[in-house]
Amino acid sequence: MRVPETDHEITLDAALSEEAVLATYRRMFAALARDSGAVVDDPAFVDIAETLFAAFAEAGEDWLTHEQMRYACRAHPPDLLDNRLRVLKGLGAIREVFPKPNQLRYRASFTSVVGLMFIRRMMDDGGQSEMHRLLALEDLNVADPRTTMEQAAESAGNLARAFRLWALELITLSAGTIEELREQAPKLWGTEEIARRAQGLHGTILTRWPQLDRTCTELRAAIYAYSDASRRAAGRLADSAGTTRNLTLLPSETWRTFTQTASKERLAAVLDGFVFDAPAPWHDPAEIVHAVDEAPRPAPAAPTPPRSALPDDGPADSLDGGTARALRRLAEVAEEALAGRDSVPVQDLLAHSGEWVSARRLLADLAAADLNPELPYRLRWSATLTAIPGAEPAWLSHGHLERTGRDDD
Amino acid sequence: MTMTDPRDLVAGGSAREAAAHARARATGPLVLAPGEAAAAGMARLARGDGPEVAVPVWPDGASPSLLLEYQVAPISAERSGEARRVLAACLKCCWSDLAADPWPGGPAPVETVLSAYRALIGRTDDLMRNWAIGALRRLHDSAWIVLADGEVRLGPRCATWPAESHAQLRELMGRLPDPGDTVTALPLAEPPPGTESAVLAGEPLDDDLLGAFDERRRAELVAAFMAVEHAAEPVQEVRFAALRDPALRRALAEMLARRGRVLIQARERWTTGYDEAAAATAGSTLGEAERAVLVLVLVHSVAIPRAEGLLGEDTWLSPHPAPAEELRRHTQLPIGELDAALRTLRQAGLLTQVKAGEEAGGYVPGPQFHRLTPAARKRLQEELILAAGPNTPLAAAVRAKRRPTGGPPATPDHAGNVRERDER
């Protein structure tokens, strides 16, 4: 089913295609219409009917109430729906389940649904597939032993009329503008298949009822006229073709099927006899020289970083030697401060140098040694604080640097 | 589009020349039968130890480099830089006597050429090797080298370099590194006694025509000739005096006609194509798979967009790529064959690859489709319709038009076993 296009922007193309759709509707129901304004003037009307019928099929024996119908068609404007419901009810496509006043439940007519399917098919190919079906059915009919000569004559007469009208429409088109022909012809012209079927049918009738000779002559003439009109229309298009325009005359599905199913041989045969240039690029000497000079060079190996000229003990302890060396240095600093004793006052050590920068460095090293659990030195601070203005450092916390007992490892 | 009718211009006697030139354009340098003379306008190349070949030479010693002076893009080669460096490596190995002309030189093993290339670009990885082998194959396909039995020789096209341009190649050979790690070259092949290599200039094809013009006009004619024959796209009329001036254009058309070519006009631009008579005998290098793939691309990028109303212009070029995935998944062609065919078609300028993102992209008809004559374009349309819709009235109309009037009924055509059935 088509998605209703109510909120689409209206373009010129869309308007034109809508007009084409409506024209087909009008033509199809011209025979039934009471006046020329009696056919829908918006293709959405048909979409609404289709939506409704689908909803009825879904609902089954529950039928549908007015509200349910409204809900099923919620994508369409409500006033359009009301209009449709009025017409569909008026013509009997939708009827009350039971014919009595204040009936709330409705059902759809089978005939209308089938009719709609037929409409959609006619839209697709202008009736070609209908003609196929019709011919297939008639073929079965005339072969049926129960069919009477009168029935066969009638069916042959109908077919003859259909073919004649079809041919006439094509002939008129062929005399018109090439654009119109290009647009309409593929829907109207018959494939060889249709002509062959029709001729088969004609043969069957003639063999079975030789006395229908006259009717059959008319049918034959109609079929020939139709084939001829088809070929003439195609011929005019082929002559006017330009160089790719006629590709539009096959539907894209036919092209797709061709690419997907054709064998390599069948594809290749299209280009039989076409001549193309062999590859022959020109390589001028100047361009060869240029190409060599411009060759992308691999990036040169990274230059070695500059090194000191002095002997270098190499990277042996660079990996984790750093930590060990730092520990060794801290131990040396602490041992130097202790000078063989087990405990020294920190304030003496710090005041010893007499200037803050050295004292600060020493304090930092001692604090680091204190905080490292692997080293056997601890700082133990007391609450005493001395302040000696003018000295460096002027403020001193008192405490002791001690060697702890874990020296043995 | 208009087309100059070559039959007005070509005298009957030069039909052989025209056919030979068209064949050389369609299939590459021509192998001559023993004792066969090269057509006028072609040089005969004798190498001493093989069949002689004929290559077309251009009027007045021109070469396609002339296009650069006019800033017209020549037919582009895929990865041309790489191909030229590999060609330089071939020259390094095959051009044994720098005092002589490059062609014919001597044979060199492929491995030697590869190591010369390696030395030239300073890379040794496998990727480089694969690229170089691909470039060797492309050079072989376009007759710049001959690759056979693991050996490389310089191809006939190397004989078409103008003599005055050899100096810069000599200078280049002097500074290229020697192929280091393998034998430098095969021992110099002594030419068999009694035969010698030679480039024999053929009879000039255009002298009578060009002689009628003064130097300037003569140069303008040659420039326009080179441009329409060798530019990638149709060239603008305003750029070339010999295209603007009807008298010169007529002379140009005759120069082309002598080579089996016709001028094709598309609005204010000109290019050339095969004339019908010459095309009939020209032959083709395209294999079955290549032609099949080309047809698939034409259907996807021209016919389907046309049928869906997406393609406005009446041309066989298209901005709608045939999706690579569609070709790969939804056709009857094996993938290996498809890929090889796509490669060949790309190199020949028959397809152009369109890249878009990781997965998208595909192929459109290449610049060669500018060179189809209006008659060939129309025939292509008809052949496609006959193949894809053999039962449609349109196909019947095409067949009916082709059938000689009063002749026998149509024979089954190649597109399918289809006969006209509507006649009892």
XYZ file of N, CA and C in Angstrom, chain A residues 278-377:
300
model
N 43.426 1.319 -27.274
C 44.268 0.555 -26.365
C 44.917 1.548 -25.405
N 45.245 1.103 -24.178
C 45.879 2.053 -23.254
C 47.205 2.536 -23.846
N 47.383 3.848 -23.945
C 48.612 4.381 -24.521
C 48.987 5.687 -23.852
N 49.254 5.660 -22.550
C 49.680 6.905 -21.907
C 51.050 7.303 -22.439
N 51.324 8.582 -22.495
C 52.603 9.062 -23.012
C 53.533 9.339 -21.841
N 54.724 8.743 -21.890
C 55.726 9.025 -20.856
C 56.839 9.819 -21.503
N 56.789 11.126 -21.335
C 57.791 11.974 -21.947
C 59.096 11.883 -21.159
N 60.269 11.937 -21.858
C 61.549 11.873 -21.127
C 61.604 12.884 -19.988
N 61.150 14.114 -20.241
C 61.215 15.125 -19.181
C 60.398 14.696 -17.971
N 59.271 14.038 -18.254
C 58.423 13.606 -17.128
C 59.050 12.423 -16.388
N 59.786 11.589 -17.120
C 60.472 10.468 -16.451
C 61.523 11.031 -15.499
N 62.299 12.010 -15.994
C 63.323 12.622 -15.141
C 62.666 13.265 -13.922
N 61.554 13.964 -14.172
C 60.840 14.626 -13.080
C 60.367 13.593 -12.050
N 59.798 12.483 -12.544
C 59.263 11.466 -11.628
C 60.375 10.889 -10.762
N 61.562 10.679 -11.359
C 62.667 10.129 -10.573
C 63.093 11.141 -9.515
N 63.194 12.430 -9.921
C 63.649 13.439 -8.969
C 62.647 13.652 -7.850
N 61.372 13.442 -8.155
C 60.342 13.680 -7.150
C 59.971 12.425 -6.385
N 60.757 11.344 -6.566
C 60.391 10.085 -5.918
C 60.273 10.287 -4.422
N 59.219 9.757 -3.816
C 59.127 9.874 -2.360
C 60.274 9.101 -1.726
N 61.087 9.778 -0.958
C 62.233 9.120 -0.302
C 61.796 8.578 1.037
N 62.323 7.422 1.413
C 62.027 6.961 2.781
C 62.653 7.940 3.760
N 62.018 8.184 4.911
C 62.548 9.125 5.893
C 63.926 8.643 6.339
N 64.962 9.535 6.361
C 66.297 9.089 6.777
C 66.269 8.691 8.243
N 67.215 7.779 8.617
C 67.267 7.331 10.007
C 67.501 8.552 10.892
N 66.884 8.571 12.065
C 66.991 9.729 12.950
C 68.463 9.947 13.350
N 68.972 11.189 13.301
C 70.390 11.414 13.638
C 70.656 11.099 15.112
N 71.858 10.596 15.377
C 72.228 10.240 16.756
C 72.323 11.528 17.572
N 71.738 11.525 18.752
C 71.836 12.750 19.563
C 73.293 13.001 19.964
N 73.666 14.252 20.151
C 75.070 14.545 20.508
C 75.437 13.923 21.858
N 76.700 13.419 21.945
C 77.149 12.777 23.191
C 78.402 13.474 23.698
N 78.577 13.397 24.948
C 79.787 13.955 25.542
C 80.988 13.145 25.073
N 82.163 13.821 24.973
C 83.366 13.128 24.550
C 83.970 12.325 25.702
N 83.523 12.617 26.895
C 84.102 11.928 28.063
C 83.657 10.480 28.108
N 84.494 9.650 28.766
C 84.080 8.243 28.890
C 82.762 8.150 29.638
N 81.999 7.169 29.274
C 80.635 7.064 29.791
C 80.474 5.645 30.289
N 80.007 5.469 31.517
C 79.894 4.081 32.003
C 78.665 3.389 31.444
N 78.039 4.017 30.448
C 76.999 3.324 29.709
C 75.692 3.285 30.437
N 74.771 2.668 29.876
C 73.416 2.704 30.418
C 73.164 1.641 31.460
N 74.270 1.024 32.014
C 74.088 -0.145 32.874
C 73.103 0.126 34.005
N 73.240 1.283 34.718
C 72.380 1.483 35.884
C 71.275 2.495 35.597
N 71.030 2.674 34.294
C 70.029 3.685 34.021
C 68.615 3.166 34.220
N 68.481 1.853 34.264
C 67.121 1.330 34.266
C 66.468 1.485 35.631
N 67.034 0.790 36.689
C 66.487 1.089 38.016
C 67.607 1.465 38.976
N 68.797 1.703 38.390
C 69.928 2.134 39.214
C 69.659 3.472 39.893
N 68.761 4.264 39.319
C 68.497 5.592 39.854
C 68.065 5.553 41.302
N 67.142 4.656 41.619
C 66.632 4.552 42.981
C 67.751 4.136 43.929
N 68.498 3.130 43.490
C 69.558 2.613 44.359
C 70.584 3.710 44.667
N 70.910 4.485 43.600
C 71.919 5.522 43.797
C 71.389 6.588 44.764
N 70.112 6.920 44.600
C 69.531 7.933 45.474
C 69.568 7.450 46.937
N 69.253 6.173 47.140
C 69.259 5.625 48.499
C 70.672 5.673 49.087
N 71.639 5.313 48.169
C 73.029 5.289 48.648
C 73.455 6.694 49.088
N 73.028 7.667 48.287
C 73.437 9.038 48.611
C 72.816 9.508 49.931
N 71.505 9.166 50.103
C 70.828 9.555 51.345
C 71.527 8.929 52.549
N 71.911 7.650 52.395
C 72.590 6.968 53.514
C 73.917 7.665 53.819
N 74.623 8.060 52.735
C 75.906 8.738 52.946
C 75.713 10.049 53.712
N 74.661 10.800 53.296
C 74.389 12.073 53.972
C 74.092 11.838 55.450
N 73.259 10.823 55.723
C 72.862 10.554 57.102
C 74.070 10.099 57.929
N 74.880 9.230 57.319
C 76.045 8.732 58.063
C 77.032 9.873 58.369
N 77.182 10.756 57.382
C 78.088 11.876 57.591
C 77.591 12.742 58.743
N 76.250 12.919 58.799
C 75.673 13.734 59.864
C 75.841 13.068 61.224
N 75.654 11.733 61.246
C 75.767 11.017 62.512
C 77.236 10.938 62.965
N 78.123 10.888 61.973
C 79.564 10.808 62.242
C 79.881 9.722 63.252
N 79.335 8.563 63.086
C 79.632 7.407 63.937
C 78.743 7.292 65.154
N 78.031 8.371 65.487
C 77.169 8.300 66.678
C 75.841 7.651 66.316
N 75.017 7.323 67.296
C 73.702 6.750 67.025
C 72.626 7.822 66.981
N 72.916 8.975 67.531
C 71.891 10.012 67.588
C 72.579 11.370 67.658
N 72.130 12.303 66.827
C 72.670 13.668 66.901
C 71.529 14.661 66.925
N 71.688 15.808 67.592
C 70.624 16.806 67.582
C 70.522 17.448 66.197
N 69.323 17.534 65.675
C 69.114 18.068 64.328
C 69.445 19.559 64.281
N 69.093 20.280 65.395
C 69.306 21.728 65.359
C 70.780 22.062 65.209
N 71.679 21.169 65.801
C 73.117 21.422 65.649
C 73.543 21.253 64.201
N 73.003 20.189 63.584
C 73.361 19.919 62.186
C 72.946 21.080 61.293
N 71.735 21.587 61.543
C 71.198 22.613 60.661
C 71.900 23.950 60.895
N 72.246 24.202 62.136
C 72.879 25.482 62.439
C 74.331 25.485 62.007
N 74.897 24.247 61.833
C 76.322 24.095 61.594
C 76.818 24.893 60.370
N 76.067 24.811 59.310
C 76.552 25.459 58.075
C 76.451 26.975 58.165
N 75.471 27.454 58.993
C 75.329 28.889 59.183
C 74.622 29.595 58.029
N 74.133 28.887 57.063
C 73.335 29.577 56.014
C 72.172 28.678 55.580
N 71.083 29.280 55.219
C 69.795 28.586 55.040
C 69.812 27.629 53.837
N 70.465 27.991 52.763
C 70.400 27.163 51.573
C 70.970 25.771 51.838
N 72.136 25.701 52.510
C 72.728 24.398 52.820
C 71.890 23.653 53.837
N 71.412 24.426 54.833
C 70.606 23.800 55.874
C 69.331 23.203 55.268
N 68.791 23.935 54.367
C 67.546 23.474 53.746
C 67.783 22.173 52.969
N 68.925 22.137 52.229
C 69.215 20.930 51.449
C 69.428 19.736 52.375
N 70.138 19.974 53.475
C 70.401 18.898 54.441
C 69.094 18.395 55.065
N 68.244 19.386 55.429
C 66.955 19.007 56.033
C 66.138 18.158 55.058
N 66.162 18.560 53.796
C 65.394 17.807 52.805
C 65.924 16.377 52.700
N 67.255 16.226 52.649
C 67.837 14.888 52.532
C 67.517 14.043 53.760
N 67.631 14.660 54.942
C 67.362 13.897 56.164
C 65.892 13.494 56.238
N 65.028 14.422 55.839
C 63.599 14.089 55.854
C 63.324 12.946 54.875
N 64.015 12.972 53.698
C 63.826 11.894 52.727
C 64.318 10.575 53.293
N 65.461 10.609 53.971
C 65.990 9.378 54.567
C 65.030 8.873 55.634
N 64.453 9.811 56.408
C 63.494 9.441 57.444
C 62.275 8.763 56.838
N 61.806 9.308 55.752
C 60.552 8.792 55.188
C 60.751 7.493 54.429
N 61.994 7.186 54.021
C 62.192 5.951 53.258
C 62.309 4.772 54.211
N 61.367 3.839 54.112
C 61.359 2.729 55.075
C 62.569 1.808 54.929
N 63.270 1.887 53.776
C 64.400 0.979 53.600
C 65.656 1.494 54.291
N 65.655 2.756 54.683
C 66.860 3.315 55.307
C 66.674 3.364 56.841
N 67.715 3.047 57.609
C 67.593 2.916 59.078
C 67.790 4.240 59.799
N 67.250 5.345 59.265
C 67.422 6.621 59.943
C 66.063 7.247 60.174
